[in-house]
Amino acid sequence: MTDTSNSLQDLGTMTGAPSAQPVKSVEPKIDAQGRAYGTGRRKEATARVWIKRGTGKIIINGRDQEQYFARPVLRMVIAQPLIEAGRASEFDVIATVKGSGLMGQAGAVRHGISRALVAYEPGLRAVLKPFGFMTRDPRVVERKKYGKAKARRSFQFSKR
C-alpha cells in the first residue's frame, strides 16, 4: 500500500488509470431529399416513416391523418413525440403502415416518428427516451395452444 494517493488530482495522474476516451458525436442521417427515416413496430404493425422540414402535415398511407385515424386519441398518440420534442409544426411526416389494427398502427407510427426524429437530430434522443417513445413495445398476442379453446381458455368442464 505504498501507492496511496491523497487527492482526486493524484488519481488522474496515476499510471494505472485508464485514459479518457473521446466521446464521438453522432451524425444526423439525412438523405439527398432532406429526409430522415425511421421504422416503427407495435404488435403486428410495421410503419415506415420519413420526416422532412415542413409545416407539420402528417400523411399516412397517402391519406391525411384525420382521414386515416378518425379517433382523436389515435391522432394524439402519433403526435406525442413531435410535441414532446417541441417540433410539432416544423416537420412533415409521411408514413406507410400495414398490419394489426388501428391502435397498433398508431403505436408503430409513433415509434417510427421517434426514431426518424433521432436520425434527423441525434440530440433529441435524451428528450424522447424518458417518455418511452424509443422503446419498441414487445407485447404481442399469445399463440393458441393445442388442447385449449384459445391461448389460455379451456373448454367447458362437465362431470356428466
mmCIF file of C-alpha atoms in Angstrom:
data_model
loop_
_atom_site.group_PDB
_atom_site.id
_atom_site.type_symbol
_atom_site.label_atom_id
_atom_site.label_comp_id
_atom_site.label_asym_id
_atom_site.label_seq_id
_atom_site.Cartn_x
_atom_site.Cartn_y
_atom_site.Cartn_z
ATOM 1 C CA MET A 1 0.000 0.000 0.000
ATOM 2 C CA THR A 2 2.799 2.399 -0.765
ATOM 3 C CA ASP A 3 0.950 3.744 -3.849
ATOM 4 C CA THR A 4 -1.721 5.715 -1.991
ATOM 5 C CA SER A 5 -2.976 8.983 -3.436
ATOM 6 C CA ASN A 6 -4.101 11.860 -1.287
ATOM 7 C CA SER A 7 -6.408 13.715 -3.710
ATOM 8 C CA LEU A 8 -8.523 13.196 -6.791
ATOM 9 C CA GLN A 9 -5.956 15.015 -8.942
ATOM 10 C CA ASP A 10 -3.342 12.432 -7.971
ATOM 11 C CA LEU A 11 -5.767 9.702 -9.001
ATOM 12 C CA GLY A 12 -5.976 11.012 -12.578
ATOM 13 C CA THR A 13 -2.199 11.198 -12.979
ATOM 14 C CA MET A 14 -1.529 7.626 -11.831
ATOM 15 C CA THR A 15 -0.080 5.341 -14.493
ATOM 16 C CA GLY A 16 -2.625 2.545 -13.978
ATOM 17 C CA ALA A 17 -5.676 4.768 -14.634
ATOM 18 C CA PRO A 18 -7.413 4.249 -17.992
ATOM 19 C CA SER A 19 -7.178 7.171 -20.367
ATOM 20 C CA ALA A 20 -10.347 9.130 -21.058
ATOM 21 C CA GLN A 21 -11.912 8.042 -24.349
ATOM 22 C CA PRO A 22 -13.114 10.926 -26.524
ATOM 23 C CA VAL A 23 -16.879 10.863 -26.983
ATOM 24 C CA LYS A 24 -17.689 10.676 -30.673
ATOM 25 C CA SER A 25 -20.547 12.823 -31.876
ATOM 26 C CA VAL A 26 -23.443 11.156 -33.662
ATOM 27 C CA GLU A 27 -24.006 12.406 -37.207
ATOM 28 C CA PRO A 28 -27.548 13.036 -38.464
ATOM 29 C CA LYS A 29 -28.737 10.562 -41.113
ATOM 30 C CA ILE A 30 -30.416 12.694 -43.784
ATOM 31 C CA ASP A 31 -30.817 11.596 -47.421
ATOM 32 C CA ALA A 32 -30.433 13.683 -50.582
ATOM 33 C CA GLN A 33 -34.065 14.890 -50.411
ATOM 34 C CA GLY A 34 -33.558 16.188 -46.843
ATOM 35 C CA ARG A 35 -35.496 13.356 -45.209
ATOM 36 C CA ALA A 36 -34.754 11.148 -42.225
ATOM 37 C CA TYR A 37 -36.153 7.596 -41.972
ATOM 38 C CA GLY A 38 -37.379 5.533 -39.050
ATOM 39 C CA THR A 39 -39.038 2.131 -38.771
ATOM 40 C CA GLY A 40 -41.645 1.677 -36.047
ATOM 41 C CA ARG A 41 -43.241 -1.530 -34.821
ATOM 42 C CA ARG A 42 -46.073 -2.355 -32.424
ATOM 43 C CA LYS A 43 -47.940 -5.677 -32.122
ATOM 44 C CA GLU A 44 -48.149 -6.908 -35.748
ATOM 45 C CA ALA A 45 -47.981 -3.409 -37.281
ATOM 46 C CA THR A 46 -44.945 -2.051 -39.101
ATOM 47 C CA ALA A 47 -44.600 1.609 -40.060
ATOM 48 C CA ARG A 48 -42.071 3.141 -42.438
ATOM 49 C CA VAL A 49 -41.754 6.834 -41.564
ATOM 50 C CA TRP A 50 -39.969 9.692 -43.340
ATOM 51 C CA ILE A 51 -39.732 13.184 -41.861
ATOM 52 C CA LYS A 52 -38.556 16.384 -43.505
ATOM 53 C CA ARG A 53 -38.706 20.089 -42.743
ATOM 54 C CA GLY A 54 -42.167 21.472 -43.417
ATOM 55 C CA THR A 55 -45.341 22.808 -41.872
ATOM 56 C CA GLY A 56 -46.410 19.909 -39.644
ATOM 57 C CA LYS A 57 -48.559 17.935 -42.098
ATOM 58 C CA ILE A 58 -48.898 14.204 -41.367
ATOM 59 C CA ILE A 59 -49.784 11.817 -44.210
ATOM 60 C CA ILE A 60 -50.389 8.117 -43.569
ATOM 61 C CA ASN A 61 -50.780 5.652 -46.463
ATOM 62 C CA GLY A 62 -51.465 8.526 -48.855
ATOM 63 C CA ARG A 63 -54.283 9.975 -46.725
ATOM 64 C CA ASP A 64 -54.353 12.831 -44.232
ATOM 65 C CA GLN A 65 -54.137 11.820 -40.574
ATOM 66 C CA GLU A 66 -57.748 12.954 -39.899
ATOM 67 C CA GLN A 67 -58.990 10.567 -42.575
ATOM 68 C CA TYR A 68 -56.814 7.585 -41.631
ATOM 69 C CA PHE A 69 -57.043 7.898 -37.835
ATOM 70 C CA ALA A 70 -60.584 9.178 -37.256
ATOM 71 C CA ARG A 71 -60.386 8.868 -33.457
ATOM 72 C CA PRO A 72 -58.723 11.857 -31.752
ATOM 73 C CA VAL A 73 -56.910 9.539 -29.328
ATOM 74 C CA LEU A 74 -55.022 7.894 -32.191
ATOM 75 C CA ARG A 75 -54.020 11.281 -33.646
ATOM 76 C CA MET A 76 -52.822 12.313 -30.182
ATOM 77 C CA VAL A 77 -50.709 9.139 -29.919
ATOM 78 C CA ILE A 78 -48.873 9.762 -33.207
ATOM 79 C CA ALA A 79 -48.278 13.450 -32.364
ATOM 80 C CA GLN A 80 -46.739 12.763 -28.920
ATOM 81 C CA PRO A 81 -43.053 12.576 -29.952
ATOM 82 C CA LEU A 82 -43.303 15.749 -32.042
ATOM 83 C CA ILE A 83 -44.974 17.653 -29.201
ATOM 84 C CA GLU A 84 -42.528 16.462 -26.530
ATOM 85 C CA ALA A 85 -39.580 17.366 -28.761
ATOM 86 C CA GLY A 86 -41.097 20.783 -29.449
ATOM 87 C CA ARG A 87 -41.108 20.169 -33.218
ATOM 88 C CA ALA A 88 -44.849 19.796 -33.904
ATOM 89 C CA SER A 89 -45.045 22.436 -36.638
ATOM 90 C CA GLU A 90 -41.515 22.039 -38.022
ATOM 91 C CA PHE A 91 -41.651 18.621 -39.709
ATOM 92 C CA ASP A 92 -43.830 16.976 -42.340
ATOM 93 C CA VAL A 93 -44.389 13.263 -41.720
ATOM 94 C CA ILE A 94 -45.015 10.702 -44.456
ATOM 95 C CA ALA A 95 -45.734 7.166 -43.250
ATOM 96 C CA THR A 96 -46.774 3.851 -44.727
ATOM 97 C CA VAL A 97 -48.131 1.388 -42.210
ATOM 98 C CA LYS A 98 -49.528 -2.136 -42.518
ATOM 99 C CA GLY A 99 -50.656 -4.946 -40.247
ATOM 100 C CA SER A 100 -52.531 -5.141 -36.951
ATOM 101 C CA GLY A 101 -55.392 -2.790 -36.040
ATOM 102 C CA LEU A 102 -55.613 0.971 -35.808
ATOM 103 C CA MET A 103 -54.230 1.208 -32.254
ATOM 104 C CA GLY A 104 -51.241 -0.966 -33.134
ATOM 105 C CA GLN A 105 -50.662 1.071 -36.276
ATOM 106 C CA ALA A 106 -50.771 4.333 -34.303
ATOM 107 C CA GLY A 107 -48.186 2.945 -31.877
ATOM 108 C CA ALA A 108 -45.998 1.858 -34.771
ATOM 109 C CA VAL A 109 -46.187 5.299 -36.391
ATOM 110 C CA ARG A 110 -45.300 6.930 -33.043
ATOM 111 C CA HIS A 111 -42.261 4.654 -32.703
ATOM 112 C CA GLY A 112 -41.235 5.386 -36.296
ATOM 113 C CA ILE A 113 -41.575 9.163 -35.847
ATOM 114 C CA SER A 114 -39.428 8.980 -32.717
ATOM 115 C CA ARG A 115 -36.689 7.048 -34.489
ATOM 116 C CA ALA A 116 -36.804 9.358 -37.509
ATOM 117 C CA LEU A 117 -36.539 12.431 -35.249
ATOM 118 C CA VAL A 118 -33.441 10.967 -33.597
ATOM 119 C CA ALA A 119 -31.973 10.211 -37.017
ATOM 120 C CA TYR A 120 -32.607 13.849 -38.053
ATOM 121 C CA GLU A 121 -31.465 15.408 -34.748
ATOM 122 C CA PRO A 122 -29.468 12.960 -32.578
ATOM 123 C CA GLY A 123 -29.681 15.294 -29.579
ATOM 124 C CA LEU A 124 -33.423 14.604 -29.275
ATOM 125 C CA ARG A 125 -32.774 11.059 -28.025
ATOM 126 C CA ALA A 126 -32.295 12.358 -24.479
ATOM 127 C CA VAL A 127 -35.651 14.162 -24.715
ATOM 128 C CA LEU A 128 -37.685 11.261 -26.166
ATOM 129 C CA LYS A 129 -36.214 8.303 -24.259
ATOM 130 C CA PRO A 130 -37.650 9.140 -20.792
ATOM 131 C CA PHE A 131 -41.179 9.119 -22.249
ATOM 132 C CA GLY A 132 -40.658 5.591 -23.656
ATOM 133 C CA PHE A 133 -41.002 6.634 -27.306
ATOM 134 C CA MET A 134 -37.705 4.992 -28.313
ATOM 135 C CA THR A 135 -38.629 1.598 -26.840
ATOM 136 C CA ARG A 136 -40.397 -0.963 -29.017
ATOM 137 C CA ASP A 137 -43.353 -2.330 -27.043
ATOM 138 C CA PRO A 138 -42.670 -6.104 -27.052
ATOM 139 C CA ARG A 139 -46.212 -7.214 -26.168
ATOM 140 C CA VAL A 140 -47.789 -9.343 -28.879
ATOM 141 C CA VAL A 141 -50.789 -11.687 -28.989
ATOM 142 C CA GLU A 142 -50.103 -15.033 -27.340
ATOM 143 C CA ARG A 143 -50.419 -18.054 -29.619
ATOM 144 C CA LYS A 144 -53.175 -20.637 -29.293
ATOM 145 C CA LYS A 145 -52.131 -23.897 -27.614
ATOM 146 C CA TYR A 146 -53.388 -27.344 -28.524
ATOM 147 C CA GLY A 147 -55.960 -28.775 -26.119
ATOM 148 C CA LYS A 148 -57.238 -25.240 -25.372
ATOM 149 C CA ALA A 149 -60.080 -23.203 -26.853
ATOM 150 C CA LYS A 150 -57.866 -20.112 -27.105
ATOM 151 C CA ALA A 151 -54.410 -19.230 -25.802
ATOM 152 C CA ARG A 152 -55.325 -19.997 -22.182
ATOM 153 C CA ARG A 153 -59.079 -20.609 -22.129
ATOM 154 C CA SER A 154 -60.048 -24.228 -21.527
ATOM 155 C CA PHE A 155 -63.090 -25.990 -22.891
ATOM 156 C CA GLN A 156 -66.153 -26.104 -20.663
ATOM 157 C CA PHE A 157 -65.856 -28.772 -17.992
ATOM 158 C CA SER A 158 -68.798 -31.021 -17.099
ATOM 159 C CA LYS A 159 -68.962 -34.146 -14.916
ATOM 160 C CA ARG A 160 -71.770 -35.787 -16.854
#
